[in-house]
PDB file of C-alpha atoms in Angstrom:
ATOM      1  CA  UNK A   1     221.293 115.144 -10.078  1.00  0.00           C
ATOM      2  CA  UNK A   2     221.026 112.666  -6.973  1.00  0.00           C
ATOM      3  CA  UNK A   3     220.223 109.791  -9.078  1.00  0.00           C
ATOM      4  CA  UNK A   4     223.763 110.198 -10.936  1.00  0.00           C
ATOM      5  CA  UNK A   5     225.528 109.429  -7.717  1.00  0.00           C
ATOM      6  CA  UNK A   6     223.873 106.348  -6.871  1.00  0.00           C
ATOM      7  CA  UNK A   7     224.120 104.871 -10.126  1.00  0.00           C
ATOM      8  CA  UNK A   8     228.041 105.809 -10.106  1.00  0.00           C
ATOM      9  CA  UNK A   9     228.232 103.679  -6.988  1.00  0.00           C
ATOM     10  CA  UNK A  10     225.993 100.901  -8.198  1.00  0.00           C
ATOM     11  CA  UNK A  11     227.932 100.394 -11.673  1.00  0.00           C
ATOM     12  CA  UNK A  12     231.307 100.159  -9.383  1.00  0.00           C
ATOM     13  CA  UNK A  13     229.545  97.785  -7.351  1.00  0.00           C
ATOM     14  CA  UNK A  14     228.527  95.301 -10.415  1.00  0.00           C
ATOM     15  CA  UNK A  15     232.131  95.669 -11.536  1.00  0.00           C
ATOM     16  CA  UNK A  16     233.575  94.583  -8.277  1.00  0.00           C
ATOM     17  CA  UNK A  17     231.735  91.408  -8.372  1.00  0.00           C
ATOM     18  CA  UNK A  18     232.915  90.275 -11.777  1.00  0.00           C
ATOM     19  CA  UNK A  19     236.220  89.202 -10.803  1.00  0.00           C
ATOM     20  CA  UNK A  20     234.825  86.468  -8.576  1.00  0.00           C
ATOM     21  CA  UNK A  21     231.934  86.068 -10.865  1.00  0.00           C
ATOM     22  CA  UNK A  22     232.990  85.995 -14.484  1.00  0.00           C
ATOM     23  CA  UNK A  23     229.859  84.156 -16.010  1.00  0.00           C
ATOM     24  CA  UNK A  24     227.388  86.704 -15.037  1.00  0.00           C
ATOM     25  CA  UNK A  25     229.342  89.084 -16.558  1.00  0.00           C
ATOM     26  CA  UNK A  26     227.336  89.157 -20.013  1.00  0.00           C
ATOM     27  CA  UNK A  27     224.391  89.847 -17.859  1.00  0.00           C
ATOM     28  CA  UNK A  28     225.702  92.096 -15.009  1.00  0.00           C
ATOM     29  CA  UNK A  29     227.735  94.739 -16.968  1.00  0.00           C
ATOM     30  CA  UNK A  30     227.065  97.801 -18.009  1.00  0.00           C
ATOM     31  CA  UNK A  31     227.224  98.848 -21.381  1.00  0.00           C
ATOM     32  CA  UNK A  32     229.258 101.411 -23.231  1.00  0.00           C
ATOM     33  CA  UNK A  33     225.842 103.279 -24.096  1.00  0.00           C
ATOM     34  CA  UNK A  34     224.830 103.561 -19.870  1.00  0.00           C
ATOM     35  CA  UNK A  35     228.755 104.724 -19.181  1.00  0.00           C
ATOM     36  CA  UNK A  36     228.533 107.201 -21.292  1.00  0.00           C
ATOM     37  CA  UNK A  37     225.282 108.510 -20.468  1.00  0.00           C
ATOM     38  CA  UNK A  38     226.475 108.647 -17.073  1.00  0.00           C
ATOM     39  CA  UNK A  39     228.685 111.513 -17.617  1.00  0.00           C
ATOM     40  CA  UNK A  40     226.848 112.868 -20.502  1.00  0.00           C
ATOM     41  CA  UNK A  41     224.265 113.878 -18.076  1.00  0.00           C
ATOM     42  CA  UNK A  42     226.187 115.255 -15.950  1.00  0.00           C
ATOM     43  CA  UNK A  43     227.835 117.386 -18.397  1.00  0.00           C
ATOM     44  CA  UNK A  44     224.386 118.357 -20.113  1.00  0.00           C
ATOM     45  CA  UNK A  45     222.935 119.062 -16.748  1.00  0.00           C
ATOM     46  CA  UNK A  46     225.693 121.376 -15.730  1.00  0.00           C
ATOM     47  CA  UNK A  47     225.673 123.399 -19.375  1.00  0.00           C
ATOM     48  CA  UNK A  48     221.766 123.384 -20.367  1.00  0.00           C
ATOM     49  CA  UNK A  49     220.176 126.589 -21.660  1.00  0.00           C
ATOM     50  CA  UNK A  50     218.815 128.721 -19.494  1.00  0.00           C
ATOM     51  CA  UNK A  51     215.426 128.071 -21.689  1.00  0.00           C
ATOM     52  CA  UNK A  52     215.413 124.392 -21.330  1.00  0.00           C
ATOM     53  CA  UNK A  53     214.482 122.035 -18.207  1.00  0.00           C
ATOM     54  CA  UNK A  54     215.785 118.155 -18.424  1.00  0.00           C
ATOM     55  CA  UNK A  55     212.777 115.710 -16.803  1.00  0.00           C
ATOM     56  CA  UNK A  56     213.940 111.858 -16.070  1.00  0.00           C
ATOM     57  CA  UNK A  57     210.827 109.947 -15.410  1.00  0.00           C
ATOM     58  CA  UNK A  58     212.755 106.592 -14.430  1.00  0.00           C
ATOM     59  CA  UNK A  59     215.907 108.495 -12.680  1.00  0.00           C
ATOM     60  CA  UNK A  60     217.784 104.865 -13.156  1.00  0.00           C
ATOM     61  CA  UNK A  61     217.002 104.865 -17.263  1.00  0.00           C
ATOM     62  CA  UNK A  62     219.021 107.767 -18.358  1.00  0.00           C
ATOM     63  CA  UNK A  63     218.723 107.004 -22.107  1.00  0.00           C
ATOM     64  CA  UNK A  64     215.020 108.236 -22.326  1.00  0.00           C
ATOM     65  CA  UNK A  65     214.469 111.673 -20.775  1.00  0.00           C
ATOM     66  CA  UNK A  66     212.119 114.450 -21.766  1.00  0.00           C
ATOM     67  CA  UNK A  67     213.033 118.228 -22.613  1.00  0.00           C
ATOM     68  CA  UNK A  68     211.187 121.332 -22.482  1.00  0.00           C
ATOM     69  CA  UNK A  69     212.331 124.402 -24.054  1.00  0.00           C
ATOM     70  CA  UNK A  70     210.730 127.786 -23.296  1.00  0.00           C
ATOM     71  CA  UNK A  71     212.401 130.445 -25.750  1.00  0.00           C
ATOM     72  CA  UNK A  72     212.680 133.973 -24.350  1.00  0.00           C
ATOM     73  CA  UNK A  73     212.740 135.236 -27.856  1.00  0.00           C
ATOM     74  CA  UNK A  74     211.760 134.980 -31.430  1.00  0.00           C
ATOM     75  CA  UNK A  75     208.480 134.014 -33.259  1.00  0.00           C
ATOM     76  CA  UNK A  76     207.815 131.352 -30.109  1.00  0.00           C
ATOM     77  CA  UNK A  77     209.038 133.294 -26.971  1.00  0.00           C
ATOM     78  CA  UNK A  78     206.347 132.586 -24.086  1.00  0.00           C
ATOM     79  CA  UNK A  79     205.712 129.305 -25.571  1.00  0.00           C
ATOM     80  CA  UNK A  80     205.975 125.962 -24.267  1.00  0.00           C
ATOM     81  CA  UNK A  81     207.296 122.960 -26.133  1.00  0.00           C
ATOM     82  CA  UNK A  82     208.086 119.571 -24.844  1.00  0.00           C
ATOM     83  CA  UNK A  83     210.318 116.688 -26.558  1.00  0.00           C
ATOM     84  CA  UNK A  84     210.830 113.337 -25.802  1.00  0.00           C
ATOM     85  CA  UNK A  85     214.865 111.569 -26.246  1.00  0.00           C
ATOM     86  CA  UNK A  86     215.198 108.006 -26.411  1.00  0.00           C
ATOM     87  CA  UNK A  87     219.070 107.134 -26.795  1.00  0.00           C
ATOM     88  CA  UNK A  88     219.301 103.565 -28.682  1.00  0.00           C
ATOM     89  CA  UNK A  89     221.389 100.847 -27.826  1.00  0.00           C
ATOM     90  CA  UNK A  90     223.744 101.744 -30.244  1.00  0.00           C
ATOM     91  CA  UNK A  91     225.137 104.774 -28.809  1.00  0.00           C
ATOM     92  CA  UNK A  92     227.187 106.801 -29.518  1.00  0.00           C
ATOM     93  CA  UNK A  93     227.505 105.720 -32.982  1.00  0.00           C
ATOM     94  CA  UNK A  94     224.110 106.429 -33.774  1.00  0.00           C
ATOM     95  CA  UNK A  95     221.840 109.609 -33.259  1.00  0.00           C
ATOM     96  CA  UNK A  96     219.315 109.678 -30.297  1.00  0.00           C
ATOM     97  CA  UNK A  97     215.753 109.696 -31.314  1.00  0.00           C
ATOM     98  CA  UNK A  98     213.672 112.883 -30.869  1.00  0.00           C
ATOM     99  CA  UNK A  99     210.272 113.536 -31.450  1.00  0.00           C
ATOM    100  CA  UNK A 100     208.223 116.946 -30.604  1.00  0.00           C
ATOM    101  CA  UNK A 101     204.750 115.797 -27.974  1.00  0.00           C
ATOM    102  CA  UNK A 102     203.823 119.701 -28.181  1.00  0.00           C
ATOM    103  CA  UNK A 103     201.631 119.871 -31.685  1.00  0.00           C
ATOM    104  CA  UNK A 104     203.380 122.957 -33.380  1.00  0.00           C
ATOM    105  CA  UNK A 105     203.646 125.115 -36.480  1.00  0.00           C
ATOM    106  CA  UNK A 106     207.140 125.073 -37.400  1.00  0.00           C
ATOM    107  CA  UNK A 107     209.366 124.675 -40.441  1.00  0.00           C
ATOM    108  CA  UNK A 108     211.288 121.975 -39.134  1.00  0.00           C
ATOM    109  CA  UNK A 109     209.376 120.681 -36.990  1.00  0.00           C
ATOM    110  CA  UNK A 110     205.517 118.183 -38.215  1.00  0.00           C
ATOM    111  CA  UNK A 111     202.152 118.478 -36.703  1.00  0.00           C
ATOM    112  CA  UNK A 112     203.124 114.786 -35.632  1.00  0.00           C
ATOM    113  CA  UNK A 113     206.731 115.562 -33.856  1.00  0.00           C
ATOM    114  CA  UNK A 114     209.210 114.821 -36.893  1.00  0.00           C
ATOM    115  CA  UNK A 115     212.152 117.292 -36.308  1.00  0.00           C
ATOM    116  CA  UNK A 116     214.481 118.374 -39.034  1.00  0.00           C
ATOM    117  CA  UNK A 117     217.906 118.999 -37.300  1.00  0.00           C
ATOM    118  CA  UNK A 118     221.427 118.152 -38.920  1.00  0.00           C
ATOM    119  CA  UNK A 119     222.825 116.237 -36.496  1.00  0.00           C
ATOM    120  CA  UNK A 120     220.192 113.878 -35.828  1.00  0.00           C
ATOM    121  CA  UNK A 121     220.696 112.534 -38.959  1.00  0.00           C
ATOM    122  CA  UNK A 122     222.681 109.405 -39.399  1.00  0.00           C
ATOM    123  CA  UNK A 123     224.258 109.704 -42.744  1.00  0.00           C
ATOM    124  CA  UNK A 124     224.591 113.381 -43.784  1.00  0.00           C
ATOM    125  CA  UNK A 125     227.026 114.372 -47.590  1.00  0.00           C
ATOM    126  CA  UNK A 126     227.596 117.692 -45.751  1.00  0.00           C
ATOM    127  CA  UNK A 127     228.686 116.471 -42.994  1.00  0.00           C
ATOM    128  CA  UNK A 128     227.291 118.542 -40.360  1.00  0.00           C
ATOM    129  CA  UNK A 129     224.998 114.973 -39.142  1.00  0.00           C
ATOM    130  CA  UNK A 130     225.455 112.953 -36.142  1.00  0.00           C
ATOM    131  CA  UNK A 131     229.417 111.655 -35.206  1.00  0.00           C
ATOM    132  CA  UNK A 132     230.350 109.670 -32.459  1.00  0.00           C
ATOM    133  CA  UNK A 133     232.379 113.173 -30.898  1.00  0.00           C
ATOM    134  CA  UNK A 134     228.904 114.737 -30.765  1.00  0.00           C
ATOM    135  CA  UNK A 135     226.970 114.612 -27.411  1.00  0.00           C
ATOM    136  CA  UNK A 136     223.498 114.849 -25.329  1.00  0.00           C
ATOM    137  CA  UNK A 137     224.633 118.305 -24.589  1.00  0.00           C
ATOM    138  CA  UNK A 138     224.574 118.820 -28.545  1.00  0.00           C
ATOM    139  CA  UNK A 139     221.437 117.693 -28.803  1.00  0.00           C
ATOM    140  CA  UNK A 140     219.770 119.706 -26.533  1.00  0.00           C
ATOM    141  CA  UNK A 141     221.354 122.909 -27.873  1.00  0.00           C
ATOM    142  CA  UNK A 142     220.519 121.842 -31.280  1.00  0.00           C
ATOM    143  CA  UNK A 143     216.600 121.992 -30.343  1.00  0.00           C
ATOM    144  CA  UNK A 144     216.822 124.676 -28.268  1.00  0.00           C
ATOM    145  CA  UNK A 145     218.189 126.582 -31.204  1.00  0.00           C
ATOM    146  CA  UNK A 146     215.557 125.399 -33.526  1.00  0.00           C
ATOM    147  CA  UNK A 147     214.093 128.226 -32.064  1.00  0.00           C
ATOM    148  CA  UNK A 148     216.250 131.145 -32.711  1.00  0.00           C
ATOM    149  CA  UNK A 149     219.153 130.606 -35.272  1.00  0.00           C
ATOM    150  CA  UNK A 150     218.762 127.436 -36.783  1.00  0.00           C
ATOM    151  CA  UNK A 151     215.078 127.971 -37.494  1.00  0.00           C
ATOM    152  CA  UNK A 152     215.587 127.174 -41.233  1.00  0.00           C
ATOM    153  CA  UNK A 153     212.971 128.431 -43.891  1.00  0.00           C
ATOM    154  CA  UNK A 154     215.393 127.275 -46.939  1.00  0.00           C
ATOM    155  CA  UNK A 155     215.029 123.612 -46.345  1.00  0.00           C
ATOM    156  CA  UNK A 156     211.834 123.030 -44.672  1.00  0.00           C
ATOM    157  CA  UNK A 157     210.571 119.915 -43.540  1.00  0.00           C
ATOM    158  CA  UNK A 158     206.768 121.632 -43.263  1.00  0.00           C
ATOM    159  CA  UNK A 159     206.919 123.517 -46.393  1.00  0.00           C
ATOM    160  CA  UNK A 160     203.379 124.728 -45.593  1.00  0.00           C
ATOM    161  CA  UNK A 161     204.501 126.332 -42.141  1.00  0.00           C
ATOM    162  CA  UNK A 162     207.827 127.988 -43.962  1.00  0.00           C
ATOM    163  CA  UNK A 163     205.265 129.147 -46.669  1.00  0.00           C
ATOM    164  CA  UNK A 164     203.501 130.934 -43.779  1.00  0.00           C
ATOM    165  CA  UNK A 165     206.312 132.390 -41.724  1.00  0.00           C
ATOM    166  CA  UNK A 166     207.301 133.542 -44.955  1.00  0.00           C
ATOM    167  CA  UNK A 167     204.228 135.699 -45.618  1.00  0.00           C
ATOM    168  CA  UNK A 168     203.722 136.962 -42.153  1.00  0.00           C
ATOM    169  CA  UNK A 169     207.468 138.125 -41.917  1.00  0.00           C
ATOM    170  CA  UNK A 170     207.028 139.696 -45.582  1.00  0.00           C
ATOM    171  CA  UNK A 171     203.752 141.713 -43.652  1.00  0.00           C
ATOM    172  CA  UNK A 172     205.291 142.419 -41.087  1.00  0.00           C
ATOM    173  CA  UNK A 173     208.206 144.189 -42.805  1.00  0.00           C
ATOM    174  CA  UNK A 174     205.436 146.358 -45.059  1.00  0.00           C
ATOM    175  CA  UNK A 175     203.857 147.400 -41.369  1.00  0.00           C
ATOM    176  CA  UNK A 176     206.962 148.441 -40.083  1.00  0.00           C
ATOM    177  CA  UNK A 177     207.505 150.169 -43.109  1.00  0.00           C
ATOM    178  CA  UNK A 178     204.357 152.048 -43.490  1.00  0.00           C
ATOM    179  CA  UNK A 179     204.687 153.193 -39.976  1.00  0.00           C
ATOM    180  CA  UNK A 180     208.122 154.657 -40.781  1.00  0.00           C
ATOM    181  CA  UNK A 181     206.571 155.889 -44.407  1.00  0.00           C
ATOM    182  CA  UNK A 182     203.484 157.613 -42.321  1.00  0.00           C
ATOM    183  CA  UNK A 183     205.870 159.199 -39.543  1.00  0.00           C
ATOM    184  CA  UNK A 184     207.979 160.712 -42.099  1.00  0.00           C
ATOM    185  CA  UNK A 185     205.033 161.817 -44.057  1.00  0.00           C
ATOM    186  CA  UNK A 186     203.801 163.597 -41.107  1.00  0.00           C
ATOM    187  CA  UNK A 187     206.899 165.159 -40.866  1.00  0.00           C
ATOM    188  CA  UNK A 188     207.957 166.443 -44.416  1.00  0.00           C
ATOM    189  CA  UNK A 189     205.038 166.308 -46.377  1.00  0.00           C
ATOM    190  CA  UNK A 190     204.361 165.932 -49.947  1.00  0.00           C
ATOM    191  CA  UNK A 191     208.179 165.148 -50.570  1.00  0.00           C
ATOM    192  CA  UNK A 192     207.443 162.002 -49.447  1.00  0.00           C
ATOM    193  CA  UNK A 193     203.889 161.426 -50.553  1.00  0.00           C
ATOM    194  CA  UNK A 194     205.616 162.060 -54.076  1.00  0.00           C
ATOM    195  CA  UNK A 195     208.358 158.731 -53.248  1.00  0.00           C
ATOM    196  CA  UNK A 196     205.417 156.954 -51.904  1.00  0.00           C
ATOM    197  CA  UNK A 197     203.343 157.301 -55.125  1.00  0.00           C
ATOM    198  CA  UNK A 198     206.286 156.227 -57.314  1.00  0.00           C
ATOM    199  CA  UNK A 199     206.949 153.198 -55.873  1.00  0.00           C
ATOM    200  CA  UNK A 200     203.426 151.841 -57.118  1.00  0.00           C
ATOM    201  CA  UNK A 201     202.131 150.531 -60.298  1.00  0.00           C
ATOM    202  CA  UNK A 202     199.255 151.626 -62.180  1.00  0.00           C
ATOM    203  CA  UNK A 203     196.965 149.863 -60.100  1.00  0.00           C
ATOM    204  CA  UNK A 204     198.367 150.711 -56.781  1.00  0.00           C
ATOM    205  CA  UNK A 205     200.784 147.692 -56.292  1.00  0.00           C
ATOM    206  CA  UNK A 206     204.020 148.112 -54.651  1.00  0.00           C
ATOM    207  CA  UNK A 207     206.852 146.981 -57.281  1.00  0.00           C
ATOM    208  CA  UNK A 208     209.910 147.339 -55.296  1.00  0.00           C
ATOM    209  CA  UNK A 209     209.997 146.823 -51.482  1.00  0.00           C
ATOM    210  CA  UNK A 210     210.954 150.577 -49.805  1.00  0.00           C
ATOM    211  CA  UNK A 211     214.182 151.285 -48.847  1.00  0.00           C
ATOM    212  CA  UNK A 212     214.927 154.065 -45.782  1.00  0.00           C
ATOM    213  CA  UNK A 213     218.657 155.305 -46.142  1.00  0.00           C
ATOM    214  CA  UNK A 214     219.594 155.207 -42.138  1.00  0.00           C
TER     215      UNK A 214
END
């Protein structure tokens, strides 16, 4: 990132000054939060995910940046979904700030942008939340992942969306089912159409979900 090599030379050029200077140096120096950043985004920039692009709208304020993550796979592959990062003053020893712009139906995610992830949380018993080793490079993973692995259905922060994933991923095993159940019917016959009717209750109900020995 151009920017990053500018800014380099323009902190080493407010610290040169200070020696002569020292009572602007409250206002002229740069704090631990910007230092960091500095090679934070370098080091995110060189390791992002292939499914994520990193957007700087003020290349000279590199604690607020947007993120957009495009899975390749899962229940959102194709899809588009932009975030917004504001790092805080405070940094390191507090979390970033992350909100979701793209409305979306997720577990962990609101319809207004609140995002359920571990380490953004400031104070976490398991601890598995945000620690000063943790970086911007974490942070971006962690969303990116929100989409694949970490997509979380046992603590949901939209109960209603988990409730629905739920449901569809329930149908969708019965489809793939009966499509294995009708190719095998095909194939043997009443054998099967035998298994098939004793796996229902009286008034045609499955009661156990099938099982096909591999």
């Amino acid at each position: 990132m151009l920017t990053l090599a500018s800014k380099l030379k323009r902190d080493d050029g407010v610290r040169g000054p200070r020696a002569s200077n020292p009572a602007s140096d409250s206002t002229r120096r740069v704090s631990v939060r910007d230092k960091l950043l500095v090679k934070e985004v370098a080091e995110l920039e060189a390791n992002l995910p292939c499914t994520c692009k990193v957007n700087f709208p003020d290349p000279n304020k590199l604690h607020y940046f947007q993120l957009t993550v495009i899975p390749d796979e899962g229940y959102y592959q194709g899809g588009k979904f932009q975030f917004e990062i504001e790092v805080p003053d405070a940094y390191n020893m507090v979390p970033p700030k992350v909100k979701c712009l793209t409305r979306i139906w997720h577990p962990n995610i609101t319809e207004t942008g609140e995002i359920c992830l571990s380490l953004l949380r400031e104070h976490s018993i398991d601890g598995t939340g945000w620690a000063p080793t943790r970086t911007l490079k974490d942070v971006v993973w962690g969303l990116n992942s929100l989409f694949t692995d970490l997509l979380n259905f046992d603590d949901p922060l939209n109960i209603e969306a988990a409730e629905h994933h739920l449901r569809d991923k329930v149908q969708q095993s019965w489809l793939s089912c009966c499509r294995w159940f009708d190719l095998l019917r095909r194939t043997f016959g009443i054998k099967l159409k035998i298994t098939l009717s004793a796996m229902r209750d009286d008034e045609g109900r499955w009661m156990a979900e099938p099982w096909l020995p591999y």
